[in-house]
Short mmCIF file of C-alpha atoms in Angstrom, two decimals:
data_model
loop_
_atom_site.label_atom_id
_atom_site.label_comp_id
_atom_site.label_asym_id
_atom_site.label_seq_id
_atom_site.Cartn_x
_atom_site.Cartn_y
_atom_site.Cartn_z
CA GLY A 199 25.10 -4.31 -14.19
CA GLN A 200 23.10 -7.22 -15.43
CA ASN A 201 20.34 -6.54 -17.89
CA ILE A 202 17.79 -8.21 -20.12
CA ASP A 203 16.29 -6.21 -23.01
CA GLN A 204 13.21 -7.17 -24.97
CA PRO A 205 10.59 -5.09 -26.80
CA THR A 206 7.71 -3.88 -24.67
CA GLU A 207 4.97 -4.73 -27.15
CA MET A 208 4.54 -6.33 -30.56
CA THR A 209 1.54 -6.82 -32.84
CA ALA A 210 1.10 -9.62 -35.37
CA THR A 211 -1.65 -11.12 -37.49
CA GLU A 212 -3.32 -14.47 -36.96
CA GLY A 213 -1.65 -17.15 -39.10
CA ALA A 214 1.56 -15.19 -39.50
CA ILE A 215 5.05 -15.60 -37.98
CA VAL A 216 6.54 -13.37 -35.29
CA GLN A 217 10.03 -13.18 -33.81
CA ILE A 218 10.53 -11.80 -30.30
CA ASN A 219 14.10 -10.75 -29.61
CA CYS A 220 15.96 -10.73 -26.30
CA THR A 221 19.45 -9.44 -25.59
CA TYR A 222 21.19 -10.12 -22.32
CA GLN A 223 24.17 -8.78 -20.42
CA THR A 224 25.06 -10.99 -17.49
CA SER A 225 28.15 -11.83 -15.50
CA GLY A 226 28.67 -15.27 -16.93
CA PHE A 227 25.94 -17.33 -18.51
CA ASN A 228 24.28 -20.63 -17.70
CA GLY A 229 21.27 -20.69 -19.96
CA LEU A 230 18.31 -18.72 -21.23
CA PHE A 231 14.62 -19.31 -20.64
CA TRP A 232 11.43 -18.24 -22.36
CA TYR A 233 8.14 -18.23 -20.46
CA GLN A 234 4.63 -17.42 -21.63
CA GLN A 235 2.26 -15.48 -19.39
CA HIS A 236 -1.38 -14.87 -20.25
CA ALA A 237 -2.95 -11.82 -18.63
CA GLY A 238 -3.82 -12.49 -15.00
CA GLU A 239 -2.18 -15.91 -15.01
CA ALA A 240 1.09 -17.51 -13.94
CA PRO A 241 4.11 -17.76 -16.24
CA THR A 242 4.52 -21.15 -17.89
CA PHE A 243 7.75 -22.61 -19.25
CA LEU A 244 8.32 -22.60 -23.01
CA SER A 245 12.02 -23.29 -23.62
CA TYR A 246 15.54 -23.43 -22.26
CA ASN A 247 18.67 -22.92 -24.35
CA VAL A 248 22.22 -23.28 -23.10
CA LEU A 249 24.02 -24.10 -26.37
CA ASP A 250 24.07 -22.03 -29.55
CA GLY A 251 21.49 -22.85 -32.13
CA LEU A 252 17.82 -23.32 -32.76
CA GLU A 253 15.53 -25.58 -30.75
CA GLU A 254 12.15 -26.32 -32.25
CA LYS A 255 9.11 -27.37 -30.27
CA GLY A 256 5.98 -27.48 -32.40
CA ARG A 257 4.95 -24.00 -33.49
CA PHE A 258 7.50 -22.41 -31.16
CA SER A 259 11.27 -22.26 -31.69
CA SER A 260 13.97 -20.63 -29.60
CA PHE A 261 17.39 -19.52 -30.80
CA LEU A 262 20.51 -18.66 -28.85
CA SER A 263 23.80 -16.99 -29.77
CA ARG A 264 26.08 -16.89 -26.73
CA SER A 265 28.75 -14.83 -28.49
CA LYS A 266 26.21 -12.10 -29.28
CA GLY A 267 24.27 -12.30 -26.01
CA TYR A 268 21.13 -12.75 -28.08
CA SER A 269 18.11 -14.99 -28.21
CA TYR A 270 14.82 -14.99 -30.04
CA LEU A 271 11.53 -16.80 -29.74
CA LEU A 272 9.85 -17.62 -33.06
CA LEU A 273 6.14 -18.28 -33.13
CA LYS A 274 4.66 -19.73 -36.32
CA GLU A 275 1.07 -20.06 -37.51
CA LEU A 276 -0.06 -17.57 -34.91
CA GLN A 277 -3.33 -18.24 -33.13
CA MET A 278 -5.43 -15.84 -31.10
CA LYS A 279 -4.56 -17.83 -27.97
CA ASP A 280 -0.89 -16.83 -28.46
CA SER A 281 -1.80 -13.33 -27.28
CA ALA A 282 0.23 -13.13 -24.08
CA SER A 283 3.39 -11.72 -22.59
CA TYR A 284 6.62 -13.55 -23.32
CA LEU A 285 9.31 -13.37 -20.65
CA CYS A 286 13.01 -13.83 -21.33
CA ALA A 287 15.29 -14.79 -18.43
CA ALA A 288 19.00 -15.63 -18.23
CA THR A 289 20.96 -17.51 -15.59
CA ASP A 290 24.24 -15.87 -14.64
CA SER A 291 27.52 -17.36 -13.39
CA ASN A 292 26.16 -17.46 -9.81
CA TYR A 293 23.09 -19.31 -11.06
CA GLN A 294 20.90 -16.30 -10.35
CA LEU A 295 17.97 -15.84 -12.74
CA ILE A 296 17.72 -12.39 -14.34
CA TRP A 297 14.31 -11.55 -15.85
CA GLY A 298 13.34 -9.20 -18.63
CA ALA A 299 10.20 -7.07 -18.30
CA GLY A 300 8.40 -9.16 -20.91
CA THR A 301 7.05 -8.56 -24.41
CA LYS A 302 3.30 -8.20 -24.75
CA LEU A 303 2.24 -9.86 -28.00
CA ILE A 304 -1.07 -8.76 -29.50
CA ILE A 305 -2.56 -11.00 -32.19
CA LYS A 306 -5.07 -9.41 -34.59
CA PRO A 307 -7.50 -11.38 -36.75
CA ILE B 103 -3.86 -32.03 -9.60
CA ALA B 104 -0.18 -31.65 -8.76
CA GLY B 105 1.23 -28.16 -8.59
CA ILE B 106 1.55 -25.06 -6.46
CA THR B 107 -1.30 -23.51 -4.53
CA GLN B 108 -1.23 -19.92 -3.32
CA ALA B 109 -3.63 -18.20 -0.96
CA PRO B 110 -5.22 -15.75 -0.88
CA THR B 111 -5.82 -15.05 -4.57
CA SER B 112 -6.24 -11.39 -3.81
CA GLN B 113 -6.28 -9.20 -0.73
CA ILE B 114 -6.73 -5.54 0.15
CA LEU B 115 -4.76 -4.60 3.22
CA ALA B 116 -4.40 -1.48 5.34
CA ALA B 117 -0.88 -0.12 5.69
CA GLY B 118 0.80 -1.28 8.88
CA ARG B 119 -1.03 -4.60 9.00
CA ARG B 120 0.72 -7.95 9.04
CA MET B 121 -0.01 -10.34 6.20
CA THR B 122 1.07 -13.87 5.35
CA LEU B 123 0.82 -15.23 1.82
CA ARG B 124 0.65 -18.99 1.79
CA CYS B 125 2.30 -21.32 -0.72
CA THR B 126 2.08 -25.10 -0.85
CA GLN B 127 3.48 -27.49 -3.42
CA ASP B 128 2.91 -31.21 -3.81
CA MET B 129 5.65 -31.99 -6.31
CA ARG B 130 8.33 -32.63 -3.65
CA HIS B 131 10.53 -29.97 -5.22
CA ASN B 132 13.59 -28.95 -3.26
CA ALA B 133 13.74 -25.30 -4.27
CA MET B 134 11.03 -22.71 -3.73
CA TYR B 135 10.91 -19.01 -4.53
CA TRP B 136 8.86 -15.89 -3.94
CA TYR B 137 8.74 -13.28 -6.71
CA ARG B 138 6.91 -10.01 -7.08
CA GLN B 139 5.76 -8.76 -10.46
CA ASP B 140 5.15 -5.07 -11.11
CA LEU B 141 4.10 -3.39 -14.34
CA GLY B 142 7.07 -2.59 -16.57
CA LEU B 143 9.52 -4.57 -14.48
CA GLY B 144 10.80 -8.11 -14.70
CA LEU B 145 10.02 -10.63 -12.01
CA ARG B 146 12.04 -9.78 -8.91
CA LEU B 147 13.14 -12.41 -6.43
CA ILE B 148 12.22 -11.68 -2.81
CA HIS B 149 13.39 -14.79 -0.97
CA TYR B 150 14.23 -18.35 -1.87
CA SER B 151 14.80 -21.70 -0.22
CA ASN B 152 17.00 -24.41 -1.68
CA THR B 153 15.76 -27.07 0.73
CA ALA B 154 13.66 -27.44 3.85
CA GLY B 155 15.22 -25.63 6.80
CA THR B 156 17.20 -23.12 4.70
CA THR B 157 16.26 -19.74 3.24
CA GLY B 158 18.08 -16.97 1.42
CA LYS B 159 17.57 -13.37 0.42
CA GLY B 160 16.85 -12.39 -3.14
CA GLU B 161 17.00 -9.07 -4.93
CA VAL B 162 14.29 -7.26 -2.91
CA PRO B 163 14.01 -8.87 0.54
CA ASP B 164 13.40 -5.81 2.72
CA GLY B 165 10.05 -5.85 4.52
CA TYR B 166 9.51 -9.55 3.86
CA SER B 167 10.34 -12.75 5.71
CA VAL B 168 9.96 -16.43 4.88
CA SER B 169 10.24 -19.80 6.56
CA ARG B 170 10.63 -23.36 5.25
CA ALA B 171 9.69 -25.74 8.00
CA ASN B 172 9.03 -28.59 5.57
CA THR B 173 9.36 -29.39 1.86
CA ASP B 174 5.83 -28.45 0.88
CA ASP B 175 5.19 -25.06 2.50
CA PHE B 176 6.87 -21.71 1.96
CA PRO B 177 4.90 -18.80 3.46
CA LEU B 178 5.83 -15.17 2.84
CA THR B 179 5.13 -12.66 5.60
CA LEU B 180 4.87 -8.89 5.39
CA ALA B 181 5.44 -7.76 8.97
CA SER B 182 4.05 -4.25 8.49
CA ALA B 183 2.67 -3.66 5.01
CA VAL B 184 3.44 -0.46 3.08
CA PRO B 185 1.84 0.82 -0.14
CA SER B 186 5.01 0.05 -2.15
CA GLN B 187 4.35 -3.62 -1.46
CA THR B 188 1.26 -3.46 -3.65
CA SER B 189 2.07 -6.06 -6.29
CA VAL B 190 1.30 -9.50 -7.67
CA TYR B 191 3.23 -12.15 -5.77
CA PHE B 192 4.16 -15.46 -7.35
CA CYS B 193 5.43 -18.52 -5.56
CA ALA B 194 7.46 -20.94 -7.67
CA SER B 195 9.32 -24.21 -7.28
CA SER B 196 11.90 -26.26 -9.13
CA THR B 197 13.51 -29.65 -8.75
CA GLY B 198 17.06 -28.28 -8.72
CA THR B 199 18.66 -25.23 -7.17
CA SER B 200 20.85 -24.01 -10.02
CA ASN B 201 18.22 -22.07 -12.00
CA THR B 202 18.89 -24.26 -15.03
CA GLY B 203 15.60 -26.08 -14.83
CA GLU B 204 11.97 -25.21 -15.32
CA LEU B 205 10.19 -23.11 -12.73
CA PHE B 206 6.63 -24.03 -11.82
CA PHE B 207 4.55 -21.06 -10.71
CA GLY B 208 1.50 -20.71 -8.55
CA GLU B 209 -1.43 -18.66 -9.83
CA GLY B 210 -0.34 -15.55 -7.95
CA SER B 211 -1.60 -13.44 -5.07
CA ARG B 212 -2.65 -9.89 -5.89
CA LEU B 213 -2.01 -7.67 -2.90
CA THR B 214 -3.15 -4.06 -2.56
CA VAL B 215 -1.86 -2.04 0.39
CA LEU B 216 -3.78 1.15 1.10
#
Protein backbone atom coordinates (compact mmCIF):
# COMPACT_ATOMS: atom_id res chain seq x y z
CA GLY A 1 0.00 0.00 0.00
CA GLN A 2 0.92 3.62 -0.26
CA ASN A 3 2.12 5.36 2.86
CA ILE A 4 3.57 8.60 4.16
CA ASP A 5 5.38 8.59 7.51
CA GLN A 6 6.27 11.65 9.54
CA PRO A 7 6.70 12.21 13.28
CA THR A 8 3.53 13.04 15.17
CA GLU A 9 5.00 15.86 17.23
CA MET A 10 8.26 17.75 17.65
CA THR A 11 9.40 20.46 20.06
CA ALA A 12 12.03 23.10 19.35
CA THR A 13 13.29 26.35 20.85
CA GLU A 14 12.76 29.81 19.45
CA GLY A 15 15.75 30.87 17.33
CA ALA A 16 16.92 27.31 16.77
CA ILE A 17 16.80 25.01 13.71
CA VAL A 18 14.48 22.03 13.31
CA GLN A 19 14.30 19.30 10.67
CA ILE A 20 11.01 17.51 10.03
CA ASN A 21 11.44 14.22 8.21
CA CYS A 22 9.04 12.48 5.85
CA THR A 23 9.39 9.07 4.24
CA TYR A 24 7.09 7.92 1.49
CA GLN A 25 6.16 4.67 -0.19
CA THR A 26 4.13 5.24 -3.32
CA SER A 27 3.51 3.45 -6.58
CA GLY A 28 5.57 5.74 -8.74
CA PHE A 29 6.41 9.30 -7.83
CA ASN A 30 5.63 12.69 -9.31
CA GLY A 31 6.68 15.10 -6.61
CA LEU A 32 6.49 15.90 -2.93
CA PHE A 33 4.76 18.78 -1.19
CA TRP A 34 5.06 20.43 2.19
CA TYR A 35 2.16 22.44 3.61
CA GLN A 36 1.87 24.43 6.83
CA GLN A 37 -1.34 24.36 8.84
CA HIS A 38 -1.92 26.54 11.89
CA ALA A 39 -4.46 25.23 14.37
CA GLY A 40 -8.00 25.83 13.17
CA GLU A 41 -6.86 27.15 9.79
CA ALA A 42 -6.44 25.90 6.24
CA PRO A 43 -3.22 24.31 4.98
CA THR A 44 -1.00 26.67 3.00
CA PHE A 45 1.62 25.67 0.44
CA LEU A 46 5.29 25.77 1.45
CA SER A 47 7.24 23.81 -1.16
CA TYR A 48 7.25 21.30 -3.98
CA ASN A 49 10.19 19.06 -4.88
CA VAL A 50 10.33 16.72 -7.84
CA LEU A 51 14.11 16.50 -8.37
CA ASP A 52 16.72 15.41 -5.84
CA GLY A 53 18.34 18.12 -3.81
CA LEU A 54 17.71 21.06 -1.57
CA GLU A 55 15.43 23.97 -2.37
CA GLU A 56 15.75 27.02 -0.18
CA LYS A 57 13.04 29.60 0.33
CA GLY A 58 13.93 32.11 3.02
CA ARG A 59 14.00 30.48 6.44
CA PHE A 60 12.48 27.28 5.04
CA SER A 61 14.27 24.65 2.94
CA SER A 62 13.02 21.36 1.57
CA PHE A 63 15.14 18.37 0.58
CA LEU A 64 14.28 15.36 -1.53
CA SER A 65 16.01 12.03 -2.15
CA ARG A 66 13.98 9.99 -4.64
CA SER A 67 16.20 6.91 -4.30
CA LYS A 68 15.59 6.81 -0.54
CA GLY A 69 11.93 7.86 -0.62
CA TYR A 70 12.82 10.61 1.81
CA SER A 71 12.25 14.30 2.27
CA TYR A 72 12.79 16.81 5.03
CA LEU A 73 11.66 20.32 5.78
CA LEU A 74 14.27 22.49 7.50
CA LEU A 75 13.15 25.53 9.44
CA LYS A 76 15.82 28.00 10.55
CA GLU A 77 15.71 30.86 13.05
CA LEU A 78 12.51 29.52 14.51
CA GLN A 79 9.84 32.00 15.50
CA MET A 80 6.84 31.46 17.74
CA LYS A 81 4.58 31.87 14.69
CA ASP A 82 6.15 28.70 13.22
CA SER A 83 4.17 26.67 15.75
CA ALA A 84 1.89 24.71 13.44
CA SER A 85 1.39 21.33 11.84
CA TYR A 86 3.49 20.51 8.80
CA LEU A 87 1.94 18.19 6.24
CA CYS A 88 3.93 16.06 3.82
CA ALA A 89 2.21 14.79 0.65
CA ALA A 90 3.46 12.82 -2.34
CA THR A 91 2.02 12.47 -5.84
CA ASP A 92 2.02 8.91 -7.15
CA SER A 93 2.25 7.56 -10.71
CA ASN A 94 -1.51 8.08 -11.20
CA TYR A 95 -1.12 11.68 -10.05
CA GLN A 96 -3.04 10.95 -6.87
CA LEU A 97 -1.93 12.95 -3.82
CA ILE A 98 -1.11 10.87 -0.74
CA TRP A 99 -1.04 12.81 2.55
CA GLY A 100 0.80 12.16 5.78
CA ALA A 101 -0.95 12.76 9.10
CA GLY A 102 1.17 15.83 9.78
CA THR A 103 3.83 16.80 12.32
CA LYS A 104 2.77 19.16 15.07
CA LEU A 105 5.68 21.51 15.80
CA ILE A 106 5.73 23.20 19.19
CA ILE A 107 8.06 26.18 19.60
CA LYS A 108 9.13 27.09 23.14
CA PRO A 109 10.60 30.45 24.13
CA ILE B 1 -9.79 39.10 -2.06
CA ALA B 2 -9.35 36.18 -4.45
CA GLY B 3 -9.59 32.70 -3.04
CA ILE B 4 -11.94 29.98 -1.90
CA THR B 5 -14.98 30.57 0.26
CA GLN B 6 -16.65 27.80 2.23
CA ALA B 7 -19.96 27.91 4.08
CA PRO B 8 -20.98 27.24 6.72
CA THR B 9 -17.91 27.64 8.92
CA SER B 10 -19.35 25.21 11.40
CA GLN B 11 -22.56 23.27 11.81
CA ILE B 12 -24.13 20.85 14.25
CA LEU B 13 -26.43 18.42 12.54
CA ALA B 14 -28.77 15.66 13.66
CA ALA B 15 -28.10 12.22 12.22
CA GLY B 16 -30.26 11.47 9.20
CA ARG B 17 -30.47 15.08 8.07
CA ARG B 18 -29.35 16.26 4.65
CA MET B 19 -26.59 18.85 4.52
CA THR B 20 -24.84 20.75 1.74
CA LEU B 21 -21.45 22.36 2.25
CA ARG B 22 -20.87 25.17 -0.19
CA CYS B 23 -17.59 26.03 -1.91
CA THR B 24 -16.94 28.90 -4.30
CA GLN B 25 -13.68 29.98 -5.89
CA ASP B 26 -12.91 33.09 -7.92
CA MET B 27 -9.52 32.09 -9.28
CA ARG B 28 -10.93 30.36 -12.39
CA HIS B 29 -9.15 27.15 -11.42
CA ASN B 30 -10.06 24.06 -13.38
CA ALA B 31 -9.67 21.49 -10.63
CA MET B 32 -11.54 21.43 -7.34
CA TYR B 33 -11.45 18.97 -4.45
CA TRP B 34 -13.22 18.07 -1.24
CA TYR B 35 -11.14 16.66 1.62
CA ARG B 36 -11.97 15.63 5.15
CA GLN B 37 -9.46 15.98 7.95
CA ASP B 38 -9.68 13.84 11.08
CA LEU B 39 -7.34 13.79 14.06
CA GLY B 40 -4.38 11.48 13.52
CA LEU B 41 -5.12 10.93 9.86
CA GLY B 42 -3.90 12.61 6.71
CA LEU B 43 -6.24 14.59 4.52
CA ARG B 44 -8.53 12.18 2.70
CA LEU B 45 -10.00 12.98 -0.69
CA ILE B 46 -13.78 12.60 -0.92
CA HIS B 47 -14.56 13.78 -4.45
CA TYR B 48 -12.86 15.86 -7.08
CA SER B 49 -13.63 17.65 -10.32
CA ASN B 50 -11.07 18.26 -13.04
CA THR B 51 -13.29 20.70 -14.93
CA ALA B 52 -16.84 21.99 -14.97
CA GLY B 53 -19.32 19.24 -15.80
CA THR B 54 -17.11 16.36 -14.59
CA THR B 55 -16.63 14.78 -11.17
CA GLY B 56 -14.78 11.80 -9.79
CA LYS B 57 -14.62 9.71 -6.64
CA GLY B 58 -11.74 9.97 -4.24
CA GLU B 59 -10.59 7.74 -1.43
CA VAL B 60 -13.70 8.04 0.80
CA PRO B 61 -16.72 8.93 -1.37
CA ASP B 62 -19.44 6.87 0.32
CA GLY B 63 -22.26 8.96 1.78
CA TYR B 64 -21.23 12.06 -0.16
CA SER B 65 -22.12 13.53 -3.54
CA VAL B 66 -20.89 16.53 -5.50
CA SER B 67 -21.79 18.52 -8.58
CA ARG B 68 -19.86 20.97 -10.77
CA ALA B 69 -22.34 22.95 -12.79
CA ASN B 70 -19.85 25.76 -13.42
CA THR B 71 -16.18 26.60 -12.84
CA ASP B 72 -16.67 28.49 -9.60
CA ASP B 73 -18.94 26.29 -7.47
CA PHE B 74 -18.40 22.81 -6.07
CA PRO B 75 -20.96 21.89 -3.38
CA LEU B 76 -20.65 18.74 -1.27
CA THR B 77 -23.86 17.05 -0.12
CA LEU B 78 -24.37 14.57 2.69
CA ALA B 79 -27.66 12.89 1.80
CA SER B 80 -28.28 11.40 5.25
CA ALA B 81 -25.64 12.40 7.78
CA VAL B 82 -24.12 9.84 10.18
CA PRO B 83 -21.92 10.45 13.24
CA SER B 84 -18.83 9.09 11.42
CA GLN B 85 -19.10 12.07 9.09
CA THR B 86 -18.18 14.37 11.96
CA SER B 87 -15.03 16.03 10.63
CA VAL B 88 -13.47 19.20 9.27
CA TYR B 89 -14.11 19.51 5.56
CA PHE B 90 -11.79 21.45 3.28
CA CYS B 91 -12.50 22.52 -0.25
CA ALA B 92 -9.44 23.13 -2.43
CA SER B 93 -8.62 24.14 -5.98
CA SER B 94 -5.67 24.08 -8.34
CA THR B 95 -4.91 25.34 -11.82
CA GLY B 96 -3.92 21.93 -13.16
CA THR B 97 -5.29 18.44 -12.67
CA SER B 98 -2.10 16.44 -12.20
CA ASN B 99 -1.51 17.12 -8.49
CA THR B 100 1.88 18.63 -9.31
CA GLY B 101 0.85 22.17 -8.52
CA GLU B 102 -0.11 24.11 -5.44
CA LEU B 103 -3.47 23.48 -3.82
CA PHE B 104 -5.40 26.47 -2.51
CA PHE B 105 -7.63 25.62 0.44
CA GLY B 106 -10.75 27.19 1.85
CA GLU B 107 -10.93 27.90 5.57
CA GLY B 108 -12.79 24.69 6.31
CA SER B 109 -16.23 23.67 7.51
CA ARG B 110 -16.43 21.95 10.89
CA LEU B 111 -19.33 19.53 10.90
CA THR B 112 -20.63 17.69 13.96
CA VAL B 113 -23.23 14.97 13.46
CA LEU B 114 -25.08 13.91 16.59
